[in-house]
Coordinates of C-alpha atoms in Angstrom, one line a residue:
M1 CA 82.2 143.9 127.5
V2 CA 83.8 143.8 124.0
N3 CA 81.7 145.1 121.2
F4 CA 82.2 142.8 118.2
G5 CA 79.7 144.9 116.1
A6 CA 76.5 143.8 114.5
T7 CA 76.2 140.7 112.3
N8 CA 75.3 141.1 108.7
V9 CA 72.8 139.1 106.7
T10 CA 75.4 136.6 105.6
G11 CA 76.5 135.8 109.1
E12 CA 79.9 137.5 108.6
R13 CA 81.3 139.7 111.4
P14 CA 82.2 143.2 110.3
V15 CA 85.7 144.3 111.0
N16 CA 85.8 146.8 113.9
N17 CA 88.3 149.6 114.5
S18 CA 90.4 147.6 116.9
T19 CA 90.8 144.8 114.3
I20 CA 91.9 147.3 111.6
V21 CA 94.6 148.7 113.9
F22 CA 95.8 145.2 114.7
D23 CA 95.9 144.1 111.0
Q24 CA 97.9 147.3 110.1
F25 CA 100.3 146.5 112.9
S26 CA 100.5 142.8 111.7
N27 CA 101.1 143.7 108.1
S28 CA 103.7 146.2 109.1
F29 CA 105.4 143.6 111.3
C30 CA 105.3 140.9 108.6
D31 CA 106.7 143.3 106.0
Q32 CA 109.6 144.2 108.4
T33 CA 110.2 140.5 109.1
L34 CA 110.3 139.7 105.4
N35 CA 112.7 142.6 104.7
D36 CA 114.9 141.4 107.5
L37 CA 114.8 137.8 106.1
R38 CA 115.7 139.0 102.6
K39 CA 118.5 141.2 104.0
A40 CA 119.8 138.2 106.0
I41 CA 119.7 136.0 102.9
V42 CA 121.7 138.5 100.9
E43 CA 124.2 139.1 103.7
N44 CA 124.6 135.3 104.0
L45 CA 125.1 134.9 100.3
I46 CA 128.0 137.3 100.5
K47 CA 129.6 136.2 103.8
N48 CA 128.8 132.5 103.7
P49 CA 127.9 131.7 100.1
K50 CA 126.8 128.3 98.8
T51 CA 129.7 127.9 96.6
F52 CA 130.1 126.3 93.2
K53 CA 133.6 125.3 91.9
G54 CA 132.8 123.5 88.7
G55 CA 134.4 120.2 88.0
K56 CA 132.5 117.4 89.8
D57 CA 130.1 119.8 91.6
D58 CA 126.5 119.3 90.5
V59 CA 125.6 122.5 88.5
K60 CA 121.9 121.7 88.2
K61 CA 121.5 121.1 91.9
W62 CA 123.5 124.2 92.9
L63 CA 121.4 126.4 90.5
E64 CA 118.1 125.0 92.0
E65 CA 119.3 125.9 95.5
I66 CA 120.7 129.3 94.7
E67 CA 117.7 130.3 92.6
H68 CA 115.4 129.3 95.5
L69 CA 117.3 131.6 97.8
L70 CA 117.3 134.5 95.4
D71 CA 113.5 134.1 94.7
V72 CA 112.8 134.1 98.5
A73 CA 114.9 137.3 98.8
H74 CA 113.1 138.9 95.8
I75 CA 116.5 139.7 94.2
Q76 CA 116.0 141.2 90.8
D77 CA 117.7 139.6 87.7
S78 CA 119.8 142.6 87.1
T79 CA 121.3 142.4 90.7
R80 CA 121.7 138.6 90.6
L81 CA 124.6 138.6 88.3
D82 CA 126.6 141.0 90.6
L83 CA 125.7 139.0 93.6
I84 CA 126.4 135.6 92.2
S85 CA 130.1 136.1 91.9
Y86 CA 130.4 135.7 95.7
S87 CA 129.3 132.1 95.3
L88 CA 131.7 131.1 92.5
R89 CA 135.1 129.5 93.1
G90 CA 137.9 127.9 91.1
D91 CA 137.0 127.0 87.5
A92 CA 133.5 128.4 87.8
L93 CA 134.8 131.9 88.9
E94 CA 137.4 131.9 86.2
W95 CA 134.7 131.0 83.6
F96 CA 132.5 133.8 85.0
K97 CA 135.2 136.4 84.7
N98 CA 136.1 135.4 81.2
N99 CA 132.5 135.5 80.0
R100 CA 131.0 138.3 82.1
S101 CA 130.6 140.7 79.3
S102 CA 128.5 138.3 77.2
L103 CA 126.2 137.3 80.1
S104 CA 123.5 139.9 79.4
S105 CA 120.8 138.5 81.8
W106 CA 120.3 135.9 84.5
S107 CA 118.7 133.5 82.1
V108 CA 121.7 133.7 79.8
F109 CA 124.0 133.1 82.7
V110 CA 122.0 130.0 83.8
S111 CA 122.0 128.6 80.3
E112 CA 125.7 129.1 79.6
L113 CA 126.7 127.8 83.1
K114 CA 124.9 124.6 82.4
K115 CA 126.6 124.2 79.1
A116 CA 130.0 124.9 80.6
F117 CA 129.8 122.6 83.6
T118 CA 127.4 119.8 82.6
S119 CA 129.5 116.9 81.5
S120 CA 126.7 115.2 79.7
F121 CA 126.3 118.3 77.5
H122 CA 130.0 118.2 76.6
E123 CA 130.0 114.5 76.2
E124 CA 127.2 114.6 73.7
L125 CA 129.0 117.3 71.7
A126 CA 132.1 115.2 71.8
F127 CA 130.2 112.1 70.6
K128 CA 128.8 114.1 67.7
T129 CA 132.4 114.9 66.8
L130 CA 133.1 111.2 67.1
E131 CA 130.2 110.2 64.8
S132 CA 131.8 112.2 62.0
Y133 CA 134.8 109.8 62.3
T134 CA 134.1 107.2 59.5
Q135 CA 136.1 104.9 57.3
G136 CA 135.7 103.8 53.7
E137 CA 134.8 100.2 52.6
N138 CA 138.1 99.5 50.9
Q139 CA 140.6 100.5 53.6
S140 CA 144.2 99.5 53.3
I141 CA 146.2 97.9 56.1
R142 CA 149.5 99.0 54.5
N143 CA 149.4 102.6 55.3
F144 CA 152.0 102.9 58.0
F145 CA 155.6 104.0 58.0
N146 CA 156.4 101.4 60.7
E147 CA 155.8 97.8 60.0
H148 CA 156.2 95.0 62.6
V149 CA 159.6 93.3 62.3
I150 CA 160.4 90.0 63.9
N151 CA 164.1 89.7 64.5
T152 CA 165.2 86.3 65.7
I153 CA 168.4 84.6 67.0
P154 CA 169.9 81.8 64.8
H155 CA 167.4 78.9 65.1
S156 CA 165.6 76.1 63.4
P157 CA 162.0 77.2 62.7
P158 CA 159.8 75.9 65.5
A159 CA 156.9 73.8 64.1
C160 CA 154.1 72.2 66.1
K161 CA 151.3 69.9 65.2
P162 CA 147.8 71.3 65.3
Y163 CA 146.1 70.9 68.7
P164 CA 143.3 68.3 68.5
Q165 CA 139.9 70.0 68.7
P166 CA 137.7 67.7 66.7
D167 CA 134.5 69.3 68.0
K168 CA 135.6 72.8 66.8
E169 CA 137.0 72.0 63.3
Q170 CA 133.9 73.3 61.4
A171 CA 134.0 76.6 63.5
M172 CA 137.7 76.9 62.8
Y173 CA 137.3 76.4 59.1
K174 CA 134.5 79.1 59.0
L175 CA 136.7 81.6 60.8
M176 CA 139.6 81.0 58.4
Q177 CA 137.4 81.8 55.5
E178 CA 136.3 85.0 57.1
F179 CA 139.9 86.0 57.9
L180 CA 141.1 85.2 54.4
K181 CA 138.3 87.3 52.9
A182 CA 139.1 90.2 55.3
G183 CA 142.8 90.1 54.3
L184 CA 144.0 89.5 57.8
I185 CA 145.6 86.2 56.9
S186 CA 146.8 84.4 53.8
E187 CA 147.7 80.8 53.0
S188 CA 151.3 79.9 53.8
H189 CA 154.1 77.5 52.8
S190 CA 156.2 78.5 55.8
P191 CA 158.5 76.1 57.8
Y192 CA 157.1 77.8 60.9
A193 CA 153.9 76.4 62.5
A194 CA 152.5 77.7 65.8
P195 CA 149.4 75.8 67.0
A196 CA 146.0 77.7 66.8
I197 CA 143.1 77.0 69.1
L198 CA 139.5 78.1 69.5
V199 CA 138.3 79.2 73.0
K200 CA 134.6 78.7 73.5
K201 CA 132.6 81.4 75.3
K202 CA 129.4 81.1 77.3
D203 CA 127.3 82.4 74.5
G204 CA 128.5 79.7 72.2
S205 CA 130.8 81.9 70.1
Y206 CA 134.6 81.4 69.7
R207 CA 137.8 83.3 70.1
F208 CA 140.7 82.5 67.9
V209 CA 144.1 82.4 69.6
V210 CA 147.6 81.4 68.4
D211 CA 150.2 79.9 70.8
Y212 CA 153.4 81.9 70.0
K213 CA 155.5 80.7 73.0
K214 CA 158.2 79.1 70.9
L215 CA 158.5 82.0 68.5
N216 CA 158.7 84.4 71.4
L217 CA 161.6 82.4 72.9
I218 CA 163.7 83.0 69.8
T219 CA 162.6 86.6 69.2
I220 CA 165.2 89.3 70.0
K221 CA 163.6 91.9 72.3
D222 CA 162.9 95.3 70.9
S223 CA 164.5 97.8 73.3
S224 CA 162.7 100.8 71.9
P225 CA 161.8 102.9 75.0
L226 CA 158.2 103.6 76.0
P227 CA 157.3 107.2 77.0
N228 CA 158.5 108.1 80.4
M229 CA 155.4 107.7 82.6
E230 CA 156.4 110.4 85.1
D231 CA 157.0 113.0 82.3
T232 CA 153.7 112.1 80.7
I233 CA 151.8 112.6 83.9
R234 CA 153.6 115.9 84.6
K235 CA 152.7 117.3 81.2
L236 CA 149.1 116.7 82.0
G237 CA 149.4 118.8 85.1
Q238 CA 149.6 122.2 83.3
C239 CA 146.1 123.5 84.2
Y240 CA 144.1 121.8 81.5
N241 CA 140.3 121.9 81.9
Y242 CA 139.1 119.2 79.5
F243 CA 140.3 115.6 78.9
S244 CA 139.2 112.9 76.6
K245 CA 140.6 109.3 76.6
L246 CA 140.4 107.2 73.4
D247 CA 140.6 103.4 73.5
L248 CA 142.5 101.9 70.5
K249 CA 142.9 98.2 71.4
S250 CA 141.6 97.2 68.0
G251 CA 144.7 98.9 66.4
F252 CA 146.8 95.7 66.5
Y253 CA 145.0 94.2 63.5
Q254 CA 145.6 97.3 61.5
I255 CA 149.4 97.3 61.7
P256 CA 151.1 95.4 58.8
I257 CA 153.9 92.9 59.3
N258 CA 157.1 93.2 57.3
N259 CA 156.8 90.9 54.2
A260 CA 160.0 89.1 55.1
D261 CA 158.6 88.2 58.5
K262 CA 155.1 87.1 57.7
A263 CA 156.2 83.5 57.4
K264 CA 157.3 83.6 61.0
T265 CA 153.7 84.2 62.1
A266 CA 152.4 81.0 60.4
F267 CA 150.0 78.9 62.4
V268 CA 148.7 75.4 61.7
T269 CA 145.1 74.2 61.7
P270 CA 143.7 70.7 60.9
F271 CA 143.1 71.8 57.3
G272 CA 146.0 74.0 56.4
L273 CA 148.8 76.4 57.2
Y274 CA 148.2 80.2 57.3
Q275 CA 150.1 83.3 58.1
F276 CA 149.2 86.8 59.3
N277 CA 149.3 89.9 57.2
V278 CA 148.7 92.1 60.2
L279 CA 150.1 92.1 63.7
P280 CA 148.4 89.4 65.8
M281 CA 148.0 89.4 69.5
G282 CA 150.6 87.5 71.5
L283 CA 153.8 88.4 69.7
K284 CA 156.7 89.4 72.0
N285 CA 157.4 92.9 70.6
S286 CA 153.9 94.0 69.7
P287 CA 153.7 96.8 72.4
P288 CA 156.8 98.8 71.2
T289 CA 155.7 98.4 67.5
F290 CA 152.3 99.7 68.4
Q291 CA 153.8 102.6 70.4
K292 CA 155.9 103.6 67.4
V293 CA 152.9 103.4 65.0
M294 CA 150.7 105.5 67.3
T295 CA 153.5 108.1 68.0
D296 CA 154.0 108.5 64.2
T297 CA 150.2 108.7 63.6
L298 CA 149.7 111.5 66.1
K299 CA 152.9 113.4 65.5
S300 CA 150.9 116.4 64.2
C301 CA 148.8 116.4 67.4
R302 CA 151.7 116.3 69.9
K303 CA 150.9 119.7 71.5
F304 CA 147.5 118.5 72.8
S305 CA 147.6 114.7 72.9
L306 CA 149.6 111.9 74.4
V307 CA 149.7 108.2 73.6
Y308 CA 150.9 105.5 75.9
L309 CA 150.5 102.1 74.1
D310 CA 146.8 101.6 73.4
D311 CA 145.5 104.7 75.3
I312 CA 145.3 108.2 73.8
I313 CA 144.6 111.2 75.9
V314 CA 143.5 114.6 74.5
F315 CA 143.8 117.7 76.7
S316 CA 142.7 121.3 76.3
K317 CA 142.1 124.5 78.3
S318 CA 138.7 125.4 76.8
F319 CA 135.8 123.3 75.5
D320 CA 135.8 124.9 72.0
E321 CA 139.5 124.2 71.8
H322 CA 138.9 120.6 73.0
L323 CA 136.4 119.9 70.2
Y324 CA 138.9 121.2 67.6
H325 CA 141.7 119.0 69.2
L326 CA 139.4 116.0 69.1
E327 CA 138.7 116.5 65.4
R328 CA 142.4 116.8 64.7
V329 CA 143.2 113.5 66.5
L330 CA 140.2 111.7 64.9
L331 CA 141.3 112.9 61.5
A332 CA 144.9 111.6 62.1
L333 CA 143.4 108.2 63.2
Q334 CA 141.1 108.1 60.2
T335 CA 144.0 108.7 57.9
K336 CA 145.6 105.5 59.2
H337 CA 142.3 103.6 59.2
L338 CA 142.4 103.0 63.0
I339 CA 139.2 102.0 64.7
L340 CA 138.0 103.3 68.1
N341 CA 136.0 101.5 70.8
P342 CA 133.6 104.2 72.0
P343 CA 132.1 102.3 75.0
K344 CA 135.6 102.4 76.5
C345 CA 136.3 106.0 75.6
V346 CA 135.8 109.0 77.9
F347 CA 135.0 112.4 76.4
A348 CA 135.2 116.0 77.6
T349 CA 135.5 115.4 81.3
N350 CA 137.1 117.7 83.9
Q351 CA 138.8 114.8 85.6
I352 CA 140.3 111.6 84.2
D353 CA 142.1 108.5 85.4
Y354 CA 145.3 107.9 83.4
L355 CA 148.4 105.7 84.0
G356 CA 147.5 105.1 87.6
H357 CA 146.7 108.7 88.4
T358 CA 143.6 110.9 88.7
I359 CA 144.2 114.2 86.8
S360 CA 142.2 117.4 87.0
Q361 CA 143.0 121.1 86.4
R362 CA 144.5 121.6 89.8
H363 CA 145.6 118.2 91.1
I364 CA 147.4 115.1 90.1
T365 CA 146.9 112.3 92.6
P366 CA 147.9 108.6 92.5
M367 CA 144.9 106.4 92.2
K368 CA 144.1 104.3 95.3
E369 CA 143.9 101.0 93.3
K370 CA 147.7 100.6 93.5
I371 CA 147.5 100.5 97.3
E372 CA 143.9 99.5 97.9
A373 CA 145.0 96.0 98.9
I374 CA 147.0 97.5 101.8
L375 CA 144.5 100.1 102.8
Q376 CA 141.8 97.5 103.2
I377 CA 143.8 95.3 105.6
K378 CA 141.8 95.4 108.9
E379 CA 143.3 95.5 112.3
P380 CA 144.0 92.1 113.9
R381 CA 141.5 91.0 116.5
S382 CA 143.2 87.7 117.5
L383 CA 146.7 86.4 118.1
A384 CA 146.6 84.4 114.9
Q385 CA 145.7 87.5 112.8
A386 CA 148.4 89.5 114.5
N387 CA 151.0 86.9 113.8
K388 CA 150.0 86.7 110.1
F389 CA 150.2 90.4 109.7
I390 CA 153.7 90.8 111.2
G391 CA 154.8 87.7 109.4
A392 CA 153.7 89.2 106.1
L393 CA 156.0 92.2 106.6
S394 CA 159.0 90.2 107.9
W395 CA 160.6 90.2 104.4
Y396 CA 160.5 94.0 104.4
R397 CA 162.3 94.5 107.7
K398 CA 165.6 95.3 106.0
F399 CA 163.9 97.9 103.8
I400 CA 161.7 99.6 106.5
P401 CA 163.8 102.0 108.7
H402 CA 163.6 101.1 112.4
F403 CA 161.3 98.2 111.6
A404 CA 162.0 96.4 114.9
T405 CA 161.3 99.6 117.0
I406 CA 158.0 100.4 115.2
A407 CA 156.8 96.8 115.3
A408 CA 157.9 96.2 119.0
P409 CA 154.4 96.7 120.4
I410 CA 153.0 94.0 118.1
H411 CA 155.9 91.7 118.8
A412 CA 155.2 92.2 122.5
V413 CA 151.8 90.6 122.3
T414 CA 152.6 88.0 119.6
N415 CA 155.7 86.5 121.1
L416 CA 153.7 84.6 123.7
T417 CA 154.3 81.1 124.9
K418 CA 151.5 78.6 124.5
D419 CA 150.3 78.8 128.1
K420 CA 150.2 82.6 127.9
R421 CA 148.4 83.1 124.6
H422 CA 145.1 83.9 126.4
K423 CA 146.8 87.1 127.6
F424 CA 146.8 88.5 124.0
K425 CA 145.6 92.1 124.0
W426 CA 145.3 94.6 121.1
N427 CA 145.5 98.1 122.6
Y428 CA 146.4 101.6 121.4
A429 CA 150.2 101.0 121.1
Q430 CA 149.5 97.9 118.9
S431 CA 147.0 99.8 116.8
K432 CA 149.4 102.7 116.3
A433 CA 152.2 100.3 115.2
F434 CA 149.8 98.6 112.8
H435 CA 148.8 101.9 111.1
D436 CA 152.5 103.1 111.0
L437 CA 153.6 100.0 109.3
K438 CA 150.8 100.1 106.7
R439 CA 151.6 103.8 106.0
M440 CA 155.3 102.9 105.4
L441 CA 154.2 100.3 102.9
I442 CA 152.4 102.9 100.7
T443 CA 154.7 105.9 101.1
E444 CA 158.2 106.7 99.9
P445 CA 161.0 105.5 100.0
L446 CA 159.6 102.0 100.1
F447 CA 156.7 102.8 97.7
L448 CA 157.3 104.4 94.3
H449 CA 154.6 106.1 92.2
Y450 CA 156.5 105.5 88.9
P451 CA 158.7 102.7 87.7
V452 CA 162.4 103.4 87.4
E453 CA 163.5 103.3 83.7
D454 CA 165.8 100.5 82.5
V455 CA 165.3 98.4 85.7
S456 CA 163.5 95.1 85.5
L457 CA 160.1 94.7 87.2
M458 CA 159.6 91.8 89.7
L459 CA 156.1 90.4 90.0
T460 CA 155.6 88.1 93.0
T461 CA 152.2 86.3 93.2
D462 CA 150.4 83.8 95.4
A463 CA 147.1 82.1 95.7
S464 CA 145.2 80.8 98.7
G465 CA 141.9 78.8 98.9
I466 CA 139.8 82.0 98.7
G467 CA 141.8 84.6 96.9
I468 CA 144.9 85.8 95.0
G469 CA 147.6 88.4 95.8
G470 CA 150.6 90.0 94.2
V471 CA 153.2 92.7 94.6
L472 CA 155.0 94.5 91.8
Q473 CA 158.5 95.7 92.7
Q474 CA 161.8 96.9 91.5
E475 CA 165.3 96.5 93.0
V476 CA 167.2 99.7 92.7
N477 CA 170.7 100.0 94.1
G478 CA 170.2 96.9 96.2
E479 CA 167.0 98.2 97.8
V480 CA 163.6 96.8 96.9
H481 CA 160.8 99.3 96.2
N482 CA 157.1 98.5 95.8
L483 CA 155.0 99.8 92.9
Y484 CA 151.7 98.1 93.1
Y485 CA 149.7 95.8 95.5
H486 CA 146.8 93.7 94.4
S487 CA 144.5 91.2 96.0
Q488 CA 141.0 89.9 95.2
L489 CA 138.7 87.1 96.1
M490 CA 138.2 84.2 93.7
T491 CA 134.7 83.5 92.3
P492 CA 132.9 80.3 93.5
C493 CA 134.0 78.7 90.2
E494 CA 137.6 79.7 90.6
R495 CA 137.8 78.3 94.1
K496 CA 137.3 74.9 92.6
Y497 CA 140.4 75.2 90.5
S498 CA 143.4 72.9 91.2
A499 CA 146.4 74.3 92.9
I500 CA 148.4 75.0 89.7
E501 CA 145.3 76.6 88.2
K502 CA 144.9 78.9 91.2
E503 CA 148.6 79.9 91.1
A504 CA 148.4 80.6 87.4
L505 CA 145.2 82.6 87.9
A506 CA 147.0 84.8 90.4
I507 CA 149.7 85.5 87.8
Y508 CA 147.1 86.5 85.1
K509 CA 145.0 88.6 87.4
C510 CA 148.0 90.6 88.5
F511 CA 149.2 91.1 84.9
A512 CA 145.7 92.2 83.9
R513 CA 145.5 94.7 86.8
M514 CA 149.0 96.1 86.4
R515 CA 149.1 96.0 82.6
T516 CA 149.9 99.7 82.1
F517 CA 153.0 99.4 84.3
M518 CA 154.2 96.1 82.8
L519 CA 153.8 96.3 79.0
G520 CA 157.0 96.8 77.1
R521 CA 159.2 96.3 80.3
N522 CA 161.4 93.4 81.3
I523 CA 159.7 91.3 83.9
I524 CA 160.9 88.7 86.4
L525 CA 158.0 86.5 87.5
R526 CA 158.4 85.0 91.0
T527 CA 156.2 82.2 92.3
D528 CA 156.4 79.7 95.1
H529 CA 154.7 77.1 92.9
C530 CA 157.5 75.2 91.1
P531 CA 155.4 73.6 88.3
L532 CA 154.8 77.1 86.9
C533 CA 158.5 77.8 86.3
H534 CA 158.4 76.7 82.7
I535 CA 154.9 77.9 81.6
M536 CA 156.4 80.4 79.1
E537 CA 158.6 77.7 77.5
K538 CA 156.5 74.5 77.4
T539 CA 152.9 73.6 77.0
V540 CA 151.2 72.6 80.2
R541 CA 148.6 69.9 79.7
N542 CA 145.9 71.9 81.5
A543 CA 143.4 74.0 79.5
R544 CA 143.1 76.8 82.1
V545 CA 146.9 77.2 82.6
D546 CA 147.4 77.1 78.8
R547 CA 144.7 79.8 78.4
I548 CA 146.6 82.0 80.9
T549 CA 149.9 81.6 79.1
H550 CA 148.2 82.8 75.9
L551 CA 146.8 85.8 77.7
I552 CA 150.2 86.9 79.0
Q553 CA 152.3 86.2 75.8
E554 CA 152.5 90.0 74.9
F555 CA 154.6 90.7 78.1
N556 CA 158.4 90.6 78.1
I557 CA 158.8 87.9 80.8
D558 CA 162.5 87.4 81.0
K559 CA 162.3 84.4 83.4
V560 CA 160.0 82.7 85.9
I561 CA 161.8 81.8 89.1
H562 CA 160.8 79.7 92.1
I563 CA 161.0 81.3 95.5
K564 CA 160.6 79.7 99.0
G565 CA 157.3 80.3 100.7
R566 CA 158.9 82.3 103.5
E567 CA 160.0 84.8 100.9
N568 CA 156.5 85.2 99.6
C569 CA 154.9 86.5 102.8
L570 CA 153.1 89.6 101.6
P571 CA 151.5 88.1 98.4
D572 CA 150.4 85.1 100.5
F573 CA 148.9 87.4 103.2
L574 CA 147.1 89.5 100.5
S575 CA 145.7 86.4 98.9
R576 CA 144.0 85.4 102.2
Y577 CA 142.6 88.9 103.0
S578 CA 141.0 89.7 99.6
N579 CA 137.7 91.3 99.2
E580 CA 136.9 91.6 95.5
N581 CA 135.2 89.4 92.9
N582 CA 136.1 89.2 89.2
D583 CA 135.2 87.6 85.8
D584 CA 135.4 84.1 84.5
L585 CA 138.7 83.2 82.8
F586 CA 137.3 82.1 79.4
E587 CA 135.2 85.2 78.9
I588 CA 138.2 87.5 78.7
D589 CA 138.3 89.5 75.4
Y590 CA 141.5 88.2 73.8
G591 CA 141.9 87.1 70.2
L592 CA 139.9 87.3 67.0
E593 CA 136.1 86.6 66.8
S594 CA 133.7 86.0 64.0
K595 CA 132.1 89.1 62.6
D596 CA 128.8 87.3 63.1
N597 CA 129.3 87.6 66.8
S598 CA 131.1 90.9 67.2
N599 CA 132.6 93.9 65.5
T600 CA 136.1 92.7 65.8
L601 CA 136.8 92.1 62.1
I602 CA 137.9 95.2 60.2
S603 CA 137.0 94.1 56.7
S604 CA 133.8 96.3 56.6
P605 CA 134.5 99.3 58.9
S606 CA 131.4 101.2 57.7
K607 CA 129.4 98.6 59.6
L608 CA 130.9 99.8 62.8
I609 CA 129.3 103.3 62.4
P610 CA 126.1 103.5 64.5
T611 CA 122.8 103.8 62.7
S612 CA 121.1 105.6 65.6
S613 CA 122.5 108.2 68.0
S614 CA 119.6 108.1 70.4
S615 CA 121.6 106.2 73.0
R616 CA 125.2 106.4 73.8
D617 CA 125.3 102.6 74.3
N618 CA 124.4 102.2 70.6
K619 CA 127.5 104.0 69.5
T620 CA 129.6 100.9 69.1
F621 CA 132.4 101.0 66.6
C622 CA 134.6 98.1 67.7
T623 CA 134.8 95.7 70.6
N624 CA 138.1 94.1 70.2
S625 CA 140.7 94.2 72.9

């Protein structure tokens, strides 16, 4: 019989000798278990560490997890700094080695690591730098070495009557008074007269657009070269840790026009003739002029910045250096009174998308958007789908080595007579051929990551009842190479468009998506819709098609040619296998707006400086495109 001992007055049982022995053993056992656990945690941290590389890794989440392990293991602060090096990789390890002498304690390490690898922290500091970028009330638009020149072939000045817009005359008159006051335009006695129109937006405001098609037809192309895209990308691959991208689309209205050529920009309204003092949107040679101005503006910042048309990128190896570089670039822009659009800027990031590539310290990889339309094509599940896929590639058979051999398994199940179509099967051999053909469409030699200099681009587009598709190509030494594939679904509203409107929409959507590749280069536009062959020469009596011709005026479209439907297989296929929605046509940011509705006007730049810095969204300097 076990003796549990006498009970005390409070009803508690006294601890007997056997219980004491057991508790001592239990405590000893628990201590040993905890020690083993702590030892295991330390060993695991060394052999299989929970790593942190920097870059896109979440520093806060990693610190929470690592500190929990160190707390459980009862690791002292003095030991943690020696132990933590086993968990750091890449940028984080390099940062730790460079700063080890200044990391006097664990708390200092945690604080400094968050500063170094928390993008929001860097971004806020960069935005503070941006907030110091201001402009005076009385800025001058004549502060550039380069002015826009409009060289033309011998011609009679093209003059048009004003487009009738009786319901918008009052709004047009009000805008003209604003633009006159801002110094953007002046009254004119020119023999030239391009029609001006107002495009109404959903919110009731208007955008002002001039139809410069006839002037562009007689303008001699400016052959000034753009920066080599491949060289630009390669320069960014030299182990830079921080990148900022600045949007300068508002810069057009800051570039002056040569006095002798201002008369050529004249536009007619129901109540008078006016001409631009600054570079308007839609002129044929605007992109090379803008490139020259920006190159000249940032010539003192060439070692740490690049400019490609309206995008500036700043790159640095350390954050402190990056802030200094940003200040230098902003000062150079400020000197020329150029306005930024912060909502479209990216600051102090470790990875950035630029010119169709994703760039970080260690890698430069092509962005998937150029080949997304191909990647998203699903395997056929019926005879009709298989026939459409192989038909879409038929035009490429002469450019794809051994096309017939690779496609043979698919041909074997598609070349079926009517009475044998029920025998269609899609097995491993067909699946492999399908993926091999897709891979060949998005890899060299058929696919190029960069356009070849001094060779015209060919854009082939098509529209179906549900979507649009397009392929950007170049013919080099008799061989066609693809640069960009695009497809997307139409919105419910766009599906109600007429046939010519859908085909024109396909052209615009492809130009908008491929803009970086196409600006400043010669373009041959290919369409299987014959009525569009003269859209860049004549006015089409269709509001949507005319709107699209205004939106693509800035591109150097050498000619629009009609092709047979059987030569347009891949764009047609992509237009029917689209999977993306997009915006309404008349909401596109193009042209000038009233300062009552936006910050587009540049007459009072001080108004573009935010009054509150509590929210990044409030930091709006300019919203023009």
